[in-house]
XYZ file of C-alpha atoms in Angstrom:
489
model
C -12.132 -18.404 -8.735
C -14.223 -17.195 -11.629
C -16.605 -20.078 -10.994
C -18.491 -18.066 -8.355
C -22.000 -17.113 -9.448
C -21.945 -13.762 -11.163
C -18.136 -13.456 -11.120
C -17.008 -13.535 -14.751
C -13.313 -12.631 -14.533
C -12.657 -12.685 -18.284
C -15.538 -10.387 -19.202
C -14.984 -6.668 -19.933
C -18.458 -5.320 -19.157
C -20.239 -3.954 -16.070
C -18.541 -4.556 -12.725
C -15.749 -6.673 -14.302
C -14.799 -3.818 -16.649
C -14.451 -1.584 -13.555
C -12.295 -4.264 -11.879
C -9.989 -4.539 -14.912
C -9.594 -0.767 -15.307
C -8.955 -0.486 -11.535
C -6.130 -3.035 -11.476
C -4.628 -1.448 -14.623
C -4.548 1.960 -12.899
C -2.953 0.377 -9.809
C -0.515 -1.607 -12.012
C 0.713 1.635 -13.626
C 1.153 3.368 -10.251
C 3.354 0.447 -9.131
C 5.445 0.456 -12.314
C 6.101 4.182 -11.760
C 6.603 3.851 -7.991
C 9.276 1.143 -8.319
C 10.738 2.040 -11.716
C 14.109 2.793 -10.049
C 14.554 -0.571 -8.265
C 15.737 -2.751 -11.217
C 17.908 0.106 -12.533
C 19.542 1.089 -9.213
C 23.056 -0.048 -10.128
C 22.991 1.889 -13.438
C 21.408 4.980 -11.840
C 24.005 4.842 -9.050
C 26.877 4.783 -11.574
C 25.292 7.456 -13.770
C 24.783 9.929 -10.901
C 27.874 8.881 -8.916
C 25.880 7.794 -5.838
C 27.346 6.125 -2.750
C 25.854 2.916 -1.320
C 24.368 4.958 1.540
C 22.733 7.404 -0.901
C 21.206 4.502 -2.879
C 19.676 3.068 0.323
C 18.381 6.556 1.180
C 16.556 6.718 -2.171
C 14.860 3.410 -1.258
C 13.588 4.859 2.045
C 12.572 8.202 0.478
C 10.541 6.326 -2.132
C 8.155 4.890 0.479
C 8.087 7.805 2.966
C 5.550 10.257 1.541
C 3.135 7.399 0.876
C 2.412 7.268 4.633
C 0.570 10.623 4.868
C -0.455 10.398 1.174
C -2.522 7.240 1.707
C -4.424 8.872 4.574
C -5.043 12.070 2.552
C -6.013 10.184 -0.627
C -8.351 7.957 1.441
C -10.192 11.075 2.645
C -10.312 12.593 -0.862
C -11.636 9.311 -2.292
C -14.458 9.143 0.272
C -15.343 12.786 -0.437
C -14.891 13.154 -4.222
C -15.132 9.545 -5.425
C -12.586 7.209 -7.076
C -13.103 8.490 -10.647
C -11.764 11.997 -10.025
C -9.179 10.977 -7.387
C -7.420 8.268 -9.471
C -7.336 10.552 -12.546
C -5.743 13.267 -10.398
C -3.020 11.043 -8.940
C -2.090 9.413 -12.290
C -1.885 12.818 -14.002
C 0.107 14.756 -11.399
C 2.516 11.984 -10.398
C 3.822 11.757 -13.961
C 5.575 15.106 -13.237
C 8.018 13.892 -10.501
C 8.563 10.777 -12.658
C 9.831 13.003 -15.503
C 11.856 14.970 -12.901
C 13.610 11.760 -11.775
C 14.300 10.770 -15.391
C 16.131 14.094 -15.925
C 17.919 14.278 -12.519
C 21.670 14.944 -12.555
C 22.477 15.079 -8.830
C 21.633 13.070 -5.706
C 19.578 16.011 -4.380
C 17.421 16.179 -7.538
C 16.959 12.396 -7.526
C 16.094 12.440 -3.788
C 13.453 15.202 -4.102
C 11.727 13.604 -7.110
C 11.859 10.135 -5.470
C 10.325 11.586 -2.297
C 7.497 13.209 -4.324
C 6.969 9.944 -6.227
C 5.972 8.330 -2.948
C 2.609 10.035 -3.510
C 1.735 7.681 -6.374
C 1.886 4.763 -3.938
C -1.385 6.078 -2.475
C -3.279 5.123 -5.647
C -3.958 1.657 -4.223
C -6.450 3.043 -1.663
C -8.713 4.507 -4.382
C -9.358 1.188 -6.112
C -10.238 -0.535 -2.818
C -13.210 1.825 -2.439
C -14.104 1.571 -6.153
C -14.182 -2.257 -6.120
C -16.199 -2.326 -2.857
C -18.884 -0.173 -4.544
C -19.268 -2.572 -7.488
C -19.015 -6.093 -5.984
C -21.319 -7.973 -3.540
C -19.902 -9.298 -0.258
C -19.610 -12.942 -1.407
C -17.285 -11.864 -4.273
C -15.579 -8.939 -2.558
C -12.481 -10.747 -1.235
C -11.801 -12.284 -4.648
C -12.375 -8.985 -6.485
C -10.178 -6.987 -4.075
C -7.553 -9.749 -4.340
C -7.521 -9.564 -8.145
C -7.322 -5.747 -7.928
C -4.460 -5.833 -5.411
C -2.582 -8.803 -6.843
C -2.690 -7.961 -10.533
C -2.010 -4.300 -9.772
C 0.844 -5.151 -7.418
C 2.368 -7.157 -10.250
C 3.374 -3.772 -11.709
C 6.565 -3.878 -9.642
C 7.510 -7.300 -11.095
C 6.570 -6.233 -14.632
C 8.752 -3.148 -14.172
C 11.639 -5.256 -12.868
C 11.401 -7.538 -15.917
C 10.844 -4.929 -18.638
C 12.554 -1.671 -17.623
C 16.181 -2.966 -17.813
C 15.383 -4.355 -21.304
C 13.845 -1.003 -22.357
C 16.909 0.827 -21.005
C 19.181 -1.497 -23.021
C 17.007 -0.988 -26.103
C 17.570 2.779 -25.953
C 21.200 2.082 -25.036
C 23.930 4.458 -23.943
C 24.336 6.176 -20.590
C 20.830 7.651 -20.764
C 18.960 4.390 -21.460
C 17.624 4.307 -17.884
C 16.258 7.855 -18.275
C 14.143 6.860 -21.299
C 12.826 3.764 -19.495
C 11.718 5.815 -16.472
C 10.330 8.628 -18.652
C 8.258 6.098 -20.599
C 6.600 4.852 -17.381
C 5.649 8.466 -16.566
C 4.101 8.891 -20.020
C 2.057 5.709 -19.442
C 0.689 7.210 -16.186
C -0.203 10.480 -17.922
C -2.115 8.758 -20.747
C -4.018 6.383 -18.447
C -5.291 9.289 -16.304
C -7.528 10.197 -19.288
C -8.452 6.566 -20.089
C -9.640 6.114 -16.473
C -11.593 9.389 -16.299
C -13.610 8.718 -19.455
C -14.381 5.027 -18.776
C -15.549 4.632 -15.158
C -18.323 5.717 -12.782
C -18.088 5.691 -8.976
C -21.036 3.317 -8.465
C -23.341 1.099 -10.535
C -26.379 2.957 -11.916
C -28.939 3.652 -9.185
C -26.553 3.006 -6.243
C -25.766 5.600 -3.568
C -22.162 6.727 -3.018
C -22.045 7.164 0.765
C -19.794 10.024 1.916
C -18.449 10.771 5.443
C -20.570 13.183 7.512
C -17.478 15.341 8.002
C -14.014 15.365 6.467
C -10.725 16.263 8.144
C -10.397 13.185 10.371
C -11.720 9.637 10.647
C -15.061 9.147 12.388
C -15.144 6.824 15.409
C -18.209 5.781 17.371
C -17.062 5.384 21.000
C -14.793 7.189 23.486
C -12.466 4.170 23.757
C -12.110 4.100 19.963
C -11.279 7.837 19.975
C -8.220 7.192 22.170
C -7.265 4.037 20.232
C -7.345 6.047 16.957
C -4.930 8.644 18.419
C -2.598 5.857 19.644
C -2.677 4.151 16.223
C -1.657 7.449 14.568
C 1.622 7.532 16.543
C 3.561 4.836 14.585
C 2.864 6.782 11.370
C 4.520 9.864 12.848
C 7.231 7.632 14.337
C 8.127 6.328 10.856
C 8.388 9.897 9.488
C 10.549 10.879 12.492
C 12.755 7.861 11.752
C 13.077 9.068 8.162
C 14.036 12.602 9.276
C 16.705 11.081 11.542
C 17.992 8.940 8.656
C 18.370 12.078 6.481
C 19.941 14.134 9.288
C 23.716 14.605 9.933
C 23.425 11.437 12.103
C 22.460 9.544 8.918
C 23.282 10.549 5.335
C 23.461 14.334 5.929
C 20.877 15.250 3.297
C 19.301 17.603 5.877
C 21.182 20.066 8.089
C 20.770 19.969 11.889
C 18.459 23.010 11.701
C 16.302 21.488 8.932
C 16.097 18.210 10.872
C 14.959 20.078 13.999
C 12.313 21.915 11.923
C 11.164 18.514 10.557
C 10.823 17.114 14.105
C 8.897 20.182 15.349
C 6.656 20.132 12.248
C 5.733 16.487 12.911
C 4.842 17.307 16.551
C 2.748 20.297 15.403
C 1.049 18.152 12.749
C 0.142 15.483 15.308
C -1.349 18.114 17.659
C -3.328 19.533 14.707
C -4.583 16.032 13.907
C -5.683 15.490 17.530
C -7.674 18.767 17.348
C -9.252 17.763 13.998
C -10.143 14.320 15.343
C -11.858 15.943 18.340
C -13.731 18.381 16.042
C -15.153 15.477 14.036
C -15.804 13.189 17.022
C -16.301 15.510 20.029
C -20.032 14.704 20.133
C -19.323 11.140 21.381
C -18.086 12.573 24.716
C -21.515 14.194 25.272
C -23.889 11.579 23.853
C -23.198 7.928 22.915
C -23.698 6.948 19.260
C -26.738 4.716 18.682
C -25.667 1.076 18.665
C -27.006 0.566 15.125
C -24.532 3.194 13.783
C -21.471 1.997 15.744
C -18.453 0.176 14.338
C -15.427 -1.239 16.205
C -12.188 0.617 15.494
C -10.187 -2.282 16.996
C -10.950 -4.136 13.730
C -9.068 -1.378 11.862
C -6.202 -1.451 14.405
C -5.689 -5.217 13.969
C -5.684 -4.939 10.159
C -3.168 -2.058 10.416
C -0.713 -4.267 12.337
C -1.148 -7.147 9.875
C -0.565 -4.886 6.867
C 2.570 -3.514 8.566
C 3.966 -7.069 8.523
C 2.618 -8.154 5.105
C 2.771 -5.233 2.690
C 5.472 -3.460 4.729
C 7.756 -6.451 4.332
C 6.838 -6.845 0.646
C 7.795 -3.228 -0.130
C 11.072 -3.566 1.752
C 11.940 -6.949 0.219
C 11.073 -5.848 -3.364
C 13.492 -2.936 -2.843
C 16.411 -5.008 -1.556
C 16.012 -8.483 -3.108
C 17.940 -7.824 -6.372
C 20.943 -6.620 -4.315
C 20.552 -9.561 -1.899
C 20.687 -12.124 -4.725
C 23.530 -10.283 -6.492
C 25.706 -10.118 -3.349
C 24.854 -13.535 -1.850
C 25.238 -15.558 -5.061
C 27.624 -13.226 -6.995
C 25.211 -12.661 -9.893
C 25.056 -9.779 -12.364
C 22.280 -7.257 -11.617
C 20.077 -8.114 -14.620
C 19.941 -11.818 -13.676
C 19.559 -10.989 -9.970
C 16.703 -8.583 -10.797
C 14.968 -11.262 -12.848
C 15.210 -13.823 -10.023
C 14.106 -11.252 -7.435
C 11.045 -10.393 -9.537
C 9.773 -13.933 -8.788
C 8.848 -12.636 -5.316
C 6.485 -10.011 -6.765
C 5.476 -12.357 -9.619
C 3.567 -14.434 -7.059
C 1.106 -11.529 -6.682
C -0.733 -12.660 -9.819
C -2.206 -15.634 -7.950
C -1.350 -15.197 -4.256
C -3.291 -12.038 -3.489
C -6.472 -13.064 -5.359
C -6.030 -16.481 -3.707
C -5.940 -14.911 -0.237
C -9.115 -12.963 -0.996
C -10.854 -16.024 -2.437
C -9.945 -18.249 0.555
C -11.199 -15.444 2.813
C -14.552 -15.361 0.948
C -14.874 -19.154 1.290
C -13.634 -19.894 4.816
C -13.942 -16.654 6.810
C -11.766 -13.568 7.301
C -10.199 -14.269 10.701
C -9.374 -17.977 10.224
C -7.695 -17.236 6.867
C -5.605 -14.428 8.353
C -4.439 -16.607 11.284
C -3.160 -19.358 8.953
C -1.488 -16.964 6.494
C 0.214 -14.885 9.230
C 1.680 -18.053 10.786
C 2.984 -19.112 7.349
C 4.492 -15.645 6.832
C 6.482 -15.896 10.092
C 7.849 -19.320 9.114
C 8.631 -18.075 5.577
C 10.773 -15.146 6.733
C 12.518 -17.276 9.346
C 13.483 -19.642 6.503
C 14.722 -16.711 4.373
C 16.961 -15.612 7.271
C 18.931 -18.880 6.857
C 19.705 -18.350 3.112
C 23.425 -17.912 2.367
C 25.819 -18.779 -0.479
C 25.919 -22.449 0.613
C 22.279 -22.806 -0.551
C 21.608 -24.006 -4.115
C 20.333 -20.928 -5.983
C 17.187 -22.747 -7.182
C 16.257 -23.698 -3.595
C 16.745 -20.075 -2.442
C 14.370 -18.864 -5.189
C 11.777 -21.511 -4.192
C 12.030 -20.442 -0.497
C 11.535 -16.791 -1.485
C 8.500 -17.628 -3.655
C 6.946 -19.796 -0.919
C 7.354 -16.976 1.611
C 5.903 -14.437 -0.833
C 2.765 -16.582 -1.241
C 1.929 -16.142 2.458
C 2.866 -12.432 2.388
C 0.665 -11.581 -0.590
C -2.214 -13.926 0.244
C -2.162 -12.231 3.686
C -2.479 -8.821 1.991
C -5.439 -10.123 -0.019
C -7.104 -11.412 3.162
C -6.543 -8.077 4.972
C -8.290 -6.148 2.202
C -11.055 -8.739 1.998
C -11.949 -7.490 5.518
C -11.308 -3.704 5.151
C -14.485 -2.849 3.132
C -16.662 -4.761 5.647
C -16.085 -2.365 8.563
C -17.889 0.889 7.620
C -18.840 1.554 3.971
C -18.702 5.374 3.953
C -15.258 5.301 5.615
C -13.795 2.584 3.352
C -11.351 5.008 1.678
C -10.085 6.310 5.020
C -9.826 2.834 6.588
C -8.016 1.558 3.470
C -5.824 4.678 3.613
C -4.797 4.117 7.218
C -4.255 0.367 6.784
C -2.336 1.023 3.556
C -0.240 3.683 5.306
C 0.734 1.094 7.940
C 2.186 -0.973 5.095
C 4.460 1.964 4.320
C 5.275 2.484 7.989
C 6.432 -1.141 7.950
C 8.529 -0.517 4.830
C 10.263 2.547 6.349
C 10.952 0.661 9.593
C 12.226 -2.474 7.825
C 14.407 -0.539 5.328
C 15.873 1.521 8.173
C 16.630 -1.731 10.043
C 18.219 -3.072 6.832
C 20.540 -0.045 6.637
C 21.946 -1.016 10.071
C 21.999 -4.843 10.155
C 22.788 -7.895 8.001
C 20.297 -9.397 5.541
C 19.793 -12.380 7.874
C 18.867 -10.179 10.874
C 16.583 -8.117 8.625
C 14.540 -11.222 7.699
C 14.435 -12.320 11.373
C 13.048 -8.912 12.434
C 10.204 -9.291 9.887
C 9.478 -12.815 11.186
C 9.272 -11.368 14.733
C 6.742 -8.696 13.724
C 4.648 -11.384 11.990
C 4.431 -13.218 15.343
C 3.238 -9.953 16.962
C 0.628 -9.657 14.176
C -0.575 -13.215 14.895
C -1.092 -12.393 18.598
C -2.918 -9.128 17.738
C -5.186 -11.047 15.359
C -6.648 -13.002 18.277
C -8.507 -9.794 19.259
C -10.210 -9.416 15.856
C -13.887 -10.333 15.406
C -15.189 -12.091 12.297
C -17.281 -9.532 10.323
C -20.996 -10.459 10.426
C -24.459 -8.924 10.178
C -24.926 -5.594 8.416
C -23.387 -2.116 8.155
C -25.927 0.682 8.659
C -25.636 3.713 6.353
C -27.965 6.717 6.057
C -28.980 7.914 2.583
C -29.232 11.610 1.666
C -33.030 11.491 2.041
C -32.639 10.245 5.629
C -33.664 6.628 4.943
C -31.477 3.804 6.233
C -29.736 1.210 4.053
C -28.392 -2.028 5.540
C -25.304 -3.406 3.750
C -24.754 -7.130 4.308
C -21.210 -8.161 5.396
C -21.757 -11.857 6.120
């Protein structure tokens, strides 16, 4: 991979220094975001949680990331990655410390819900890397950023139980989680003082207006509003799960307020979207400035199936191995971390293949492999040799994570000044997938859960047929009014 002209992966200068600092920031956000997963059994015993409450914490952990990724995408496009990543690393250390000191389910639930915000950090680096790398290296660079950063969940799964044991006693898990928060706090300063938003002399293109995503045709306006609905649907599903019909964390009145708030928020978003894009109903946008929102919609669906399933599977795999093969949680956690371990090579590999052979063709092959992989996982039971089960899981995870790499090899090639928002929406769909899959998991067997994911991968494959291979140039207008053409082929 590093053999491409100009791509020196093991250097720590120029654009490669930015890439390394970006994946480190993302790595830390993932350690913090999933610091509870390998310690769930101990945390459950320590706080006296029921099985249902533990599963609720898993869903809460990925819920706030849905709106957070959209908001952080907008902030990144407006203020730049340097300030936005520093902000998220600094402020998300606070709910991390809150979780480390929680004594009740309610305290743990609130801090876990707030910690979902750190999952939005991913979006920031996508824009940062797209500013620093040329198109022929972009898939590889975004893949390294996503894959090595994503590895934070596996690194956490491997190291946090050991750190907890090192501190020992009933509060060992608290020190392990607190330490990850301290790491986030320190790196917020490292990031701020070591990066710039663009290479020297380059323009950082910002959206013409903030508050909603720009679209460039009337049909795309309506498609954008339709594509917003599943995000609100996932949050509605969460509210239902927390209501008296689910785990009774919310009262009937609070649940009703949550439902009404989501409806009001959607109406507000429709109004904002019209404010930003109302002009397209009066006068068509010049063809040179148009982009096709259907490209974003297709990538959203694919990320629902890829990253959505990864988040859900990372959360449940230690329990799955422990229950299916009667293993202790430390060993089960170690085996389960093999799924996320694949990120080190799979995601950069997906980006690299995409650079070499084209975005659409790569995505078609990887999505088909993903469907087959999850169908295979649905057949795993205690009659399987443990080693074969681990191999099946790792093979499936290759297609999942390489698919994620290929999705984000295409995201920055749609519209440069909207890259943060497009990455935010596509990233949010990953969390929508996670909420949907984890809610399904709370109602069905492990086998059915894997089959449902395989089914959505088939839907993603069909949707992908409507995608167009990115080619030509993106047109952006500089502050002085001159036009810059950004090559995407």
